[in-house]
mmCIF file of C-alpha atoms in Angstrom:
data_model
loop_
_atom_site.group_PDB
_atom_site.id
_atom_site.type_symbol
_atom_site.label_atom_id
_atom_site.label_comp_id
_atom_site.label_asym_id
_atom_site.label_seq_id
_atom_site.Cartn_x
_atom_site.Cartn_y
_atom_site.Cartn_z
ATOM 1 C CA UNK I 1 -15.071 -24.247 12.919
ATOM 2 C CA UNK I 2 -11.999 -25.378 14.717
ATOM 3 C CA UNK I 3 -9.756 -23.591 17.038
ATOM 4 C CA UNK I 4 -7.294 -22.854 14.190
ATOM 5 C CA UNK I 5 -10.055 -21.303 12.157
ATOM 6 C CA UNK I 6 -10.938 -19.064 14.990
ATOM 7 C CA UNK I 7 -7.427 -17.995 15.616
ATOM 8 C CA UNK I 8 -7.027 -17.389 11.867
ATOM 9 C CA UNK I 9 -10.188 -15.184 11.807
ATOM 10 C CA UNK I 10 -8.867 -13.165 14.811
ATOM 11 C CA UNK I 11 -5.484 -12.766 13.241
ATOM 12 C CA UNK I 12 -6.864 -11.868 9.840
ATOM 13 C CA UNK I 13 -9.308 -9.422 11.416
ATOM 14 C CA UNK I 14 -6.765 -7.705 13.535
ATOM 15 C CA UNK I 15 -4.249 -7.393 10.585
ATOM 16 C CA UNK I 16 -6.984 -5.997 8.410
ATOM 17 C CA UNK I 17 -7.918 -3.339 10.957
ATOM 18 C CA UNK I 18 -4.202 -2.338 11.637
ATOM 19 C CA UNK I 19 -3.655 -2.171 7.912
ATOM 20 C CA UNK I 20 -6.771 0.180 7.409
ATOM 21 C CA UNK I 21 -5.601 2.435 10.324
ATOM 22 C CA UNK I 22 -2.197 2.570 8.804
ATOM 23 C CA UNK I 23 -3.489 3.350 5.412
ATOM 24 C CA UNK I 24 -5.618 6.168 6.851
ATOM 25 C CA UNK I 25 -2.498 7.639 8.621
ATOM 26 C CA UNK I 26 -0.477 7.328 5.346
ATOM 27 C CA UNK I 27 -3.285 9.099 3.511
ATOM 28 C CA UNK I 28 -2.852 12.062 5.838
ATOM 29 C CA UNK I 29 0.948 11.953 5.246
ATOM 30 C CA UNK I 30 0.372 11.960 1.428
ATOM 31 C CA UNK I 31 -1.943 14.829 1.515
ATOM 32 C CA UNK I 32 0.522 16.957 3.388
ATOM 33 C CA UNK I 33 3.602 15.808 1.187
ATOM 34 C CA UNK I 34 1.484 16.494 -2.129
ATOM 35 C CA UNK I 35 0.748 20.042 -0.908
ATOM 36 C CA UNK I 36 4.540 20.459 -0.347
ATOM 37 C CA UNK I 37 5.008 19.017 -3.931
ATOM 38 C CA UNK I 38 7.461 16.250 -2.701
ATOM 39 C CA UNK I 39 6.708 12.590 -1.741
ATOM 40 C CA UNK I 40 9.098 10.046 -0.334
ATOM 41 C CA UNK I 41 9.556 7.118 -2.793
ATOM 42 C CA UNK I 42 9.968 4.898 0.095
ATOM 43 C CA UNK I 43 6.703 5.875 1.549
ATOM 44 C CA UNK I 44 4.962 5.283 -1.894
ATOM 45 C CA UNK I 45 6.314 1.841 -1.996
ATOM 46 C CA UNK I 46 5.229 1.154 1.700
ATOM 47 C CA UNK I 47 1.780 2.442 0.685
ATOM 48 C CA UNK I 48 1.578 0.168 -2.229
ATOM 49 C CA UNK I 49 2.647 -2.785 -0.274
ATOM 50 C CA UNK I 50 0.284 -2.109 2.628
ATOM 51 C CA UNK I 51 -2.656 -1.554 0.123
ATOM 52 C CA UNK I 52 -1.940 -4.862 -1.479
ATOM 53 C CA UNK I 53 -1.542 -6.647 1.951
ATOM 54 C CA UNK I 54 -4.867 -5.141 2.977
ATOM 55 C CA UNK I 55 -6.630 -6.476 -0.055
ATOM 56 C CA UNK I 56 -4.919 -9.851 0.721
ATOM 57 C CA UNK I 57 -6.303 -9.938 4.292
ATOM 58 C CA UNK I 58 -9.762 -9.062 3.041
ATOM 59 C CA UNK I 59 -9.644 -11.804 0.638
ATOM 60 C CA UNK I 60 -8.233 -14.230 3.325
ATOM 61 C CA UNK I 61 -11.351 -13.289 5.380
ATOM 62 C CA UNK I 62 -13.665 -13.722 2.476
ATOM 63 C CA UNK I 63 -12.202 -17.206 1.901
ATOM 64 C CA UNK I 64 -12.383 -18.307 5.481
ATOM 65 C CA UNK I 65 -16.018 -16.978 5.783
ATOM 66 C CA UNK I 66 -17.228 -18.775 2.688
ATOM 67 C CA UNK I 67 -15.202 -22.074 3.546
ATOM 68 C CA UNK I 68 -18.196 -24.303 3.539
ATOM 69 C CA UNK I 69 -18.431 -27.818 2.044
ATOM 70 C CA UNK I 70 -19.948 -27.875 -1.307
ATOM 71 C CA UNK I 71 -18.785 -24.364 -2.299
ATOM 72 C CA UNK I 72 -19.122 -23.707 -6.051
ATOM 73 C CA UNK I 73 -16.153 -24.190 -8.330
ATOM 74 C CA UNK I 74 -16.629 -20.664 -9.695
ATOM 75 C CA UNK I 75 -16.413 -18.977 -6.336
ATOM 76 C CA UNK I 76 -13.273 -20.995 -5.432
ATOM 77 C CA UNK I 77 -11.691 -20.021 -8.783
ATOM 78 C CA UNK I 78 -12.522 -16.544 -8.270
ATOM 79 C CA UNK I 79 -11.143 -16.560 -4.743
ATOM 80 C CA UNK I 80 -7.832 -18.149 -5.936
ATOM 81 C CA UNK I 81 -7.368 -15.621 -8.774
ATOM 82 C CA UNK I 82 -8.097 -12.615 -6.357
ATOM 83 C CA UNK I 83 -5.536 -14.054 -3.925
ATOM 84 C CA UNK I 84 -3.100 -14.421 -6.612
ATOM 85 C CA UNK I 85 -3.295 -10.833 -7.689
ATOM 86 C CA UNK I 86 -3.179 -9.579 -4.045
ATOM 87 C CA UNK I 87 -0.093 -11.732 -3.392
ATOM 88 C CA UNK I 88 1.509 -10.468 -6.598
ATOM 89 C CA UNK I 89 0.959 -6.873 -5.470
ATOM 90 C CA UNK I 90 2.245 -7.758 -2.078
ATOM 91 C CA UNK I 91 5.393 -9.372 -3.434
ATOM 92 C CA UNK I 92 6.074 -6.410 -5.841
ATOM 93 C CA UNK I 93 5.851 -3.949 -2.906
ATOM 94 C CA UNK I 94 8.112 -6.060 -0.732
ATOM 95 C CA UNK I 95 10.686 -6.311 -3.708
ATOM 96 C CA UNK I 96 10.521 -2.542 -4.114
ATOM 97 C CA UNK I 97 10.982 -1.775 -0.349
ATOM 98 C CA UNK I 98 13.868 -4.358 -0.006
ATOM 99 C CA UNK I 99 15.625 -2.711 -3.102
ATOM 100 C CA UNK I 100 15.491 0.579 -1.553
ATOM 101 C CA UNK I 101 16.545 -0.586 1.892
ATOM 102 C CA UNK I 102 19.618 -2.553 0.625
ATOM 103 C CA UNK I 103 20.683 0.108 -1.845
ATOM 104 C CA UNK I 104 20.247 2.642 0.954
ATOM 105 C CA UNK I 105 17.869 4.773 -1.125
ATOM 106 C CA UNK I 106 15.139 5.294 1.578
ATOM 107 C CA UNK I 107 15.733 9.110 1.287
ATOM 108 C CA UNK I 108 14.634 9.395 -2.522
ATOM 109 C CA UNK I 109 11.885 11.813 -3.067
ATOM 110 C CA UNK I 110 9.396 12.228 -6.077
ATOM 111 C CA UNK I 111 9.161 16.057 -6.689
ATOM 112 C CA UNK I 112 5.966 17.108 -8.314
ATOM 113 C CA UNK I 113 5.907 20.208 -10.557
ATOM 114 C CA UNK I 114 3.055 22.115 -11.910
ATOM 115 C CA UNK I 115 3.194 23.007 -15.708
ATOM 116 C CA UNK I 116 6.010 25.443 -16.473
ATOM 117 C CA UNK I 117 4.869 29.054 -17.255
ATOM 118 C CA UNK I 118 7.290 31.042 -19.304
ATOM 119 C CA UNK I 119 10.286 28.543 -18.951
ATOM 120 C CA UNK I 120 10.583 29.144 -15.187
ATOM 121 C CA UNK I 121 10.834 26.019 -13.209
ATOM 122 C CA UNK I 122 8.971 25.435 -9.922
ATOM 123 C CA UNK I 123 12.163 25.753 -7.880
ATOM 124 C CA UNK I 124 13.144 29.041 -9.477
ATOM 125 C CA UNK I 125 12.255 32.357 -7.682
ATOM 126 C CA UNK I 126 9.445 34.238 -9.305
ATOM 127 C CA UNK I 127 11.037 36.627 -11.624
ATOM 128 C CA UNK I 128 8.122 38.706 -13.051
ATOM 129 C CA UNK I 129 10.074 41.983 -14.210
#
């Protein structure tokens, strides 16, 4: 392995670790927000992007560790297809985030409601008379 390969392994590993830590922190955020029944659309898009990016970094590490002369064509094809799917997810996440930022819609929330009982909505005060 050359110097570039070692640097890439270090960079990919650090990116993967940071992304996993961020996903764990976002998971805690989503748990709190789901209990409050409102989740920021921007944070959902960021979580989607970060998840796709994490998969992409894991695949990049997989490719780097298995980059040996004479690797099977099936393995190379599988790695290429997996990387294409991860890159597509990353690109979709970036497009959503870019759209939200440039339309100044970062403050959109998804409000989750339980099933309606007796026609009263979740936001209505309880009127059991």
